[in-house]
Structures are given as C-alpha cells and as structure tokens.
C-alpha cells in the first residue's frame, strides 16, 4: 500500500512552462499545495508551485523525476499553469449551484486576469500564517476554484480561436496575392507599364491609345 500511494502521489498531473519556456512537471502531491497570492507585480498576482524538470513512465504511469524546485509564475504563464493544475485540485468538480455561482463570478469580472487579481487580493481570502497552508488553491471556496478553472479553459479556447483566425487570415492574403498574380498574367506588358506610370503620375498619360 505505501508503494501504491507513493507511485500515485508522484504521478504527473500537469505539464507547464516557466517564464523562460522550460518545460516542467507537477506531481499530484504538489498540485494541492499550489498557492495563489497577491503581490506588487503589474498583474497583481503570482502562482507559487513545486515542480520537477523531468518525467519517466514506470508502472505504465508518468512519474516526476529530477530535483524538485519551487518557482513563481506571474501573468500569462501563471494562468496557463493554473489551467493545467486546477482540474487536479477540483477533482470532484461541482454541482449545479457551484457552476451557476462560478459563471456569475466570471461574468462579473469579465476577464480571466481580473478574476485572478480579484481572488488573489481578496481581503476575505484566507492568508498564510506561520507556514500554514491557508493560501493554497485547495483552501479557496469551491465556487471560486471552479470559476478559476472555467475561466482559464475559456481563455485557452479564445487563444486557440485567435490562432485559427490568424491562420485563416494568412491563407486569405496568400490566396489574394496568387489571384492578383494570375490576373496580371492576362494583361499585356505594355498595359502594365502604362498602369504603373499612371499610378506614379496620378493621372492617365495622354499618349497614343493602346490597342
């Protein structure tokens, strides 16, 4: 039983990136210890977490490897990390009332950044005293935890949609350029020269008509 518990606790529940782009792994035993705090950064909040640099796959499960390290993430990296970690913290999900209250909270704050800032700097949020764990995500109100998880996933979907739209825009511009080249292939070179000349001078040339 202790071996099973140890393997379970060291299982990888989230793969994240730090501010410099390094890929890190969060074990199940440390997911519940992640802390959301208010601070003096421009975003107004930080995520404190323990992670490992590597992973392996013994016993058919991904396990963390390497020396554990504590890191602090702010801004977009913190939100992306929270999106991967919160499902492990909210392992029991929520009932209809939890979901309704979470949606109301998201609608009131209107953005994932404001929501994280508000929760991190809420004066009524339990604070960390004498090395205790009251600043952990696990200790937040279940409705708030669920709202944070829903908001981060909504942000992921928004970014994915923006990426798809950017790809579509690039494809549209490429298609327009190809169509423009194809159109010019049907125009005689003399006419092309006259058009370029008119564009430079701003008015048609009064020279001989082109037949």
Short mmCIF file of N, CA and C in Angstrom, two decimals, residues 86 89-90 93-95 97-99 101-102 105 137-150:
data_model
loop_
_atom_site.label_atom_id
_atom_site.label_comp_id
_atom_site.label_asym_id
_atom_site.label_seq_id
_atom_site.Cartn_x
_atom_site.Cartn_y
_atom_site.Cartn_z
N UNK A 86 -5.52 23.19 -12.01
CA UNK A 86 -6.81 23.27 -11.32
C UNK A 86 -7.69 22.03 -11.49
N UNK A 89 -6.88 19.84 -8.76
CA UNK A 89 -7.31 20.37 -7.46
C UNK A 89 -8.82 20.22 -7.31
N UNK A 90 -9.56 20.49 -8.41
CA UNK A 90 -11.01 20.35 -8.39
C UNK A 90 -11.41 18.96 -8.86
N UNK A 93 -15.08 18.18 -9.15
CA UNK A 93 -15.94 19.04 -9.97
C UNK A 93 -16.84 19.92 -9.11
N UNK A 94 -18.11 20.05 -9.51
CA UNK A 94 -19.05 20.87 -8.75
C UNK A 94 -20.47 20.54 -9.16
N UNK A 95 -21.41 20.89 -8.28
CA UNK A 95 -22.80 20.65 -8.59
C UNK A 95 -23.38 21.83 -9.37
N UNK A 97 -25.30 24.26 -8.46
CA UNK A 97 -25.16 25.54 -7.76
C UNK A 97 -23.75 26.09 -7.87
N UNK A 98 -22.74 25.23 -7.73
CA UNK A 98 -21.35 25.65 -7.87
C UNK A 98 -21.11 26.24 -9.26
N UNK A 99 -21.60 25.55 -10.27
CA UNK A 99 -21.40 26.02 -11.64
C UNK A 99 -22.08 27.36 -11.87
N UNK A 101 -22.86 29.70 -9.64
CA UNK A 101 -22.13 30.75 -8.92
C UNK A 101 -20.80 31.07 -9.60
N UNK A 102 -20.14 30.04 -10.14
CA UNK A 102 -18.86 30.26 -10.83
C UNK A 102 -19.07 31.10 -12.09
N UNK A 105 -19.59 34.72 -11.19
CA UNK A 105 -18.33 35.36 -10.81
C UNK A 105 -17.51 35.71 -12.05
N UNK A 137 -4.55 26.98 -3.25
CA UNK A 137 -5.75 26.90 -4.08
C UNK A 137 -6.78 25.96 -3.47
N UNK A 138 -6.28 24.88 -2.88
CA UNK A 138 -7.16 23.87 -2.30
C UNK A 138 -8.03 24.44 -1.19
N UNK A 139 -7.57 25.52 -0.54
CA UNK A 139 -8.30 26.09 0.59
C UNK A 139 -9.30 27.16 0.16
N UNK A 140 -9.32 27.52 -1.13
CA UNK A 140 -10.27 28.52 -1.59
C UNK A 140 -11.68 27.95 -1.62
N UNK A 141 -12.65 28.85 -1.65
CA UNK A 141 -14.04 28.42 -1.77
C UNK A 141 -14.21 27.60 -3.05
N UNK A 142 -14.95 26.49 -2.98
CA UNK A 142 -15.11 25.63 -4.17
C UNK A 142 -15.66 26.38 -5.38
N UNK A 143 -16.58 27.33 -5.15
CA UNK A 143 -17.13 28.11 -6.27
C UNK A 143 -16.04 28.94 -6.94
N UNK A 144 -15.14 29.50 -6.13
CA UNK A 144 -14.06 30.32 -6.67
C UNK A 144 -13.07 29.44 -7.44
N UNK A 145 -12.72 28.29 -6.89
CA UNK A 145 -11.81 27.37 -7.59
C UNK A 145 -12.39 26.95 -8.93
N UNK A 146 -13.68 26.65 -8.94
CA UNK A 146 -14.32 26.23 -10.18
C UNK A 146 -14.36 27.38 -11.18
N UNK A 147 -14.60 28.60 -10.69
CA UNK A 147 -14.60 29.77 -11.59
C UNK A 147 -13.23 29.98 -12.20
N UNK A 148 -12.17 29.82 -11.41
CA UNK A 148 -10.81 29.96 -11.94
C UNK A 148 -10.54 28.92 -13.01
N UNK A 149 -10.95 27.68 -12.77
CA UNK A 149 -10.72 26.62 -13.76
C UNK A 149 -11.50 26.90 -15.04
N UNK A 150 -12.76 27.27 -14.93
CA UNK A 150 -13.58 27.54 -16.11
C UNK A 150 -13.03 28.72 -16.90
#
